[in-house]
């Protein structure tokens, strides 16, 4: 699938990092038809947000469940089977071979796609060594991306800075989904390696995950529309 095959509006995924289902539903209502893809992570899932996945899907929205699963293969597989029934489009797992294999097998026959998180973007080489790894971040990201591809994983979550080099490794079949995106002038928050939407897409990103710059904005809809306008492909002459 080429990036141009992805419906334009789907390329912005708004992270519903909000403390309650009520606040999440109010945000979805405010964003209206400007946003078609939402991410639900730990905060909202553990605050009773998983039923919202089906509700959003029934409204024609797409949903990315960001739970970064990692456990023994059987447990991952049973979890993925349950999640596949919720109607979500993407689910994250950590990029360990057993975990990726179990998740890919368990999502077969459903429309759920598995995204692997190679190395968390908050980790640097020192953090990896402290956790017992001998590889540095870039080598581990590359090794895990190759393993993910061999195992049939549908896409990778990566920082925009990694997108260009990963694209060279994995080609164009797998999706690249990038958080750490900030419209020019927006507060960076705790994100360290950031890019503007246009640069992230130019680097090879298929989907941009943006949370706080949208959900904490005075006018969330205007920010979402501005991000989508920034990545609008030029009209063919
Ligand atoms: O508010 P912000 O735009 O920084 O939100 C980014 C979202 O992407 C958050 O939900 C965060 O958990 C998620 N994420 C990330 N970095 C990763 C993986 C996921 O920021 N490596």
Short mmCIF file of C-alpha atoms in Angstrom, two decimals, residues 54-155:
data_model
loop_
_atom_site.label_atom_id
_atom_site.label_comp_id
_atom_site.label_asym_id
_atom_site.label_seq_id
_atom_site.Cartn_x
_atom_site.Cartn_y
_atom_site.Cartn_z
CA UNK A 54 -16.71 -0.14 19.24
CA UNK A 55 -18.70 3.07 19.62
CA UNK A 56 -16.21 5.03 17.51
CA UNK A 57 -16.00 2.24 14.94
CA UNK A 58 -19.81 2.26 14.67
CA UNK A 59 -19.58 6.01 13.92
CA UNK A 60 -17.22 5.24 11.04
CA UNK A 61 -14.05 6.27 12.90
CA UNK A 62 -10.87 4.23 12.95
CA UNK A 63 -9.19 3.39 16.24
CA UNK A 64 -5.61 2.62 17.20
CA UNK A 65 -5.37 0.75 20.53
CA UNK A 66 -1.97 1.59 22.00
CA UNK A 67 -1.47 -0.97 24.76
CA UNK A 68 2.03 -2.12 23.75
CA UNK A 69 1.41 -5.77 24.64
CA UNK A 70 4.22 -8.05 25.73
CA UNK A 71 3.79 -11.40 27.52
CA UNK A 72 4.18 -15.11 26.80
CA UNK A 73 2.91 -15.99 23.33
CA UNK A 74 -0.29 -17.71 24.47
CA UNK A 75 -1.34 -14.74 26.60
CA UNK A 76 -0.59 -12.28 23.80
CA UNK A 77 -2.58 -14.40 21.34
CA UNK A 78 -5.66 -14.62 23.58
CA UNK A 79 -5.48 -10.87 24.27
CA UNK A 80 -5.21 -10.06 20.57
CA UNK A 81 -8.20 -12.30 19.79
CA UNK A 82 -10.30 -10.31 22.26
CA UNK A 83 -9.05 -6.95 20.96
CA UNK A 84 -9.70 -8.01 17.35
CA UNK A 85 -13.42 -8.23 18.20
CA UNK A 86 -13.56 -4.56 19.27
CA UNK A 87 -13.33 -3.21 15.73
CA UNK A 88 -9.97 -1.43 16.01
CA UNK A 89 -7.60 -0.87 13.08
CA UNK A 90 -4.22 -0.84 14.86
CA UNK A 91 -2.85 -2.48 18.01
CA UNK A 92 0.69 -2.03 19.34
CA UNK A 93 2.94 -4.79 20.71
CA UNK A 94 6.58 -4.63 21.75
CA UNK A 95 8.89 -5.89 19.02
CA UNK A 96 9.95 -9.18 20.63
CA UNK A 97 9.86 -12.09 18.17
CA UNK A 98 7.57 -14.36 20.25
CA UNK A 99 5.19 -11.49 20.93
CA UNK A 100 5.05 -10.33 17.30
CA UNK A 101 4.56 -13.89 16.01
CA UNK A 102 1.72 -14.59 18.45
CA UNK A 103 -0.01 -11.28 17.69
CA UNK A 104 0.22 -11.67 13.91
CA UNK A 105 -1.18 -15.21 14.05
CA UNK A 106 -3.99 -14.22 16.42
CA UNK A 107 -5.18 -11.30 14.30
CA UNK A 108 -5.56 -13.48 11.19
CA UNK A 109 -9.03 -13.24 9.68
CA UNK A 110 -9.80 -9.91 11.37
CA UNK A 111 -9.26 -6.36 10.13
CA UNK A 112 -6.89 -5.61 13.01
CA UNK A 113 -3.34 -4.66 12.02
CA UNK A 114 -0.37 -5.14 14.33
CA UNK A 115 2.16 -2.35 14.88
CA UNK A 116 5.45 -3.14 16.60
CA UNK A 117 7.24 -0.69 18.87
CA UNK A 118 10.93 -1.27 18.13
CA UNK A 119 12.62 0.65 20.96
CA UNK A 120 10.72 3.15 23.09
CA UNK A 121 11.70 6.67 22.06
CA UNK A 122 12.44 7.57 25.67
CA UNK A 123 15.36 5.07 25.63
CA UNK A 124 18.89 6.09 24.70
CA UNK A 125 21.97 3.83 24.47
CA UNK A 126 22.67 4.19 28.21
CA UNK A 127 19.12 3.14 29.11
CA UNK A 128 19.43 0.06 26.88
CA UNK A 129 22.75 -0.92 28.45
CA UNK A 130 21.26 -0.44 31.93
CA UNK A 131 18.46 -2.80 30.89
CA UNK A 132 21.02 -5.45 29.92
CA UNK A 133 21.21 -4.94 26.15
CA UNK A 134 24.53 -4.90 24.31
CA UNK A 135 23.22 -3.28 21.12
CA UNK A 136 22.81 0.46 20.78
CA UNK A 137 19.45 1.99 19.92
CA UNK A 138 19.94 2.29 16.16
CA UNK A 139 21.21 -1.29 15.77
CA UNK A 140 18.40 -2.71 17.90
CA UNK A 141 15.77 -0.67 16.03
CA UNK A 142 17.15 -1.99 12.73
CA UNK A 143 17.30 -5.62 13.92
CA UNK A 144 13.77 -5.50 15.31
CA UNK A 145 12.40 -3.82 12.18
CA UNK A 146 13.83 -6.66 10.08
CA UNK A 147 12.39 -9.28 12.43
CA UNK A 148 8.99 -7.56 12.35
CA UNK A 149 8.98 -7.62 8.57
CA UNK A 150 9.90 -11.31 8.40
CA UNK A 151 7.15 -12.14 10.92
CA UNK A 152 4.46 -10.35 8.88
CA UNK A 153 3.90 -7.40 11.22
CA UNK A 154 1.83 -4.71 9.49
CA UNK A 155 3.72 -1.62 10.63
#
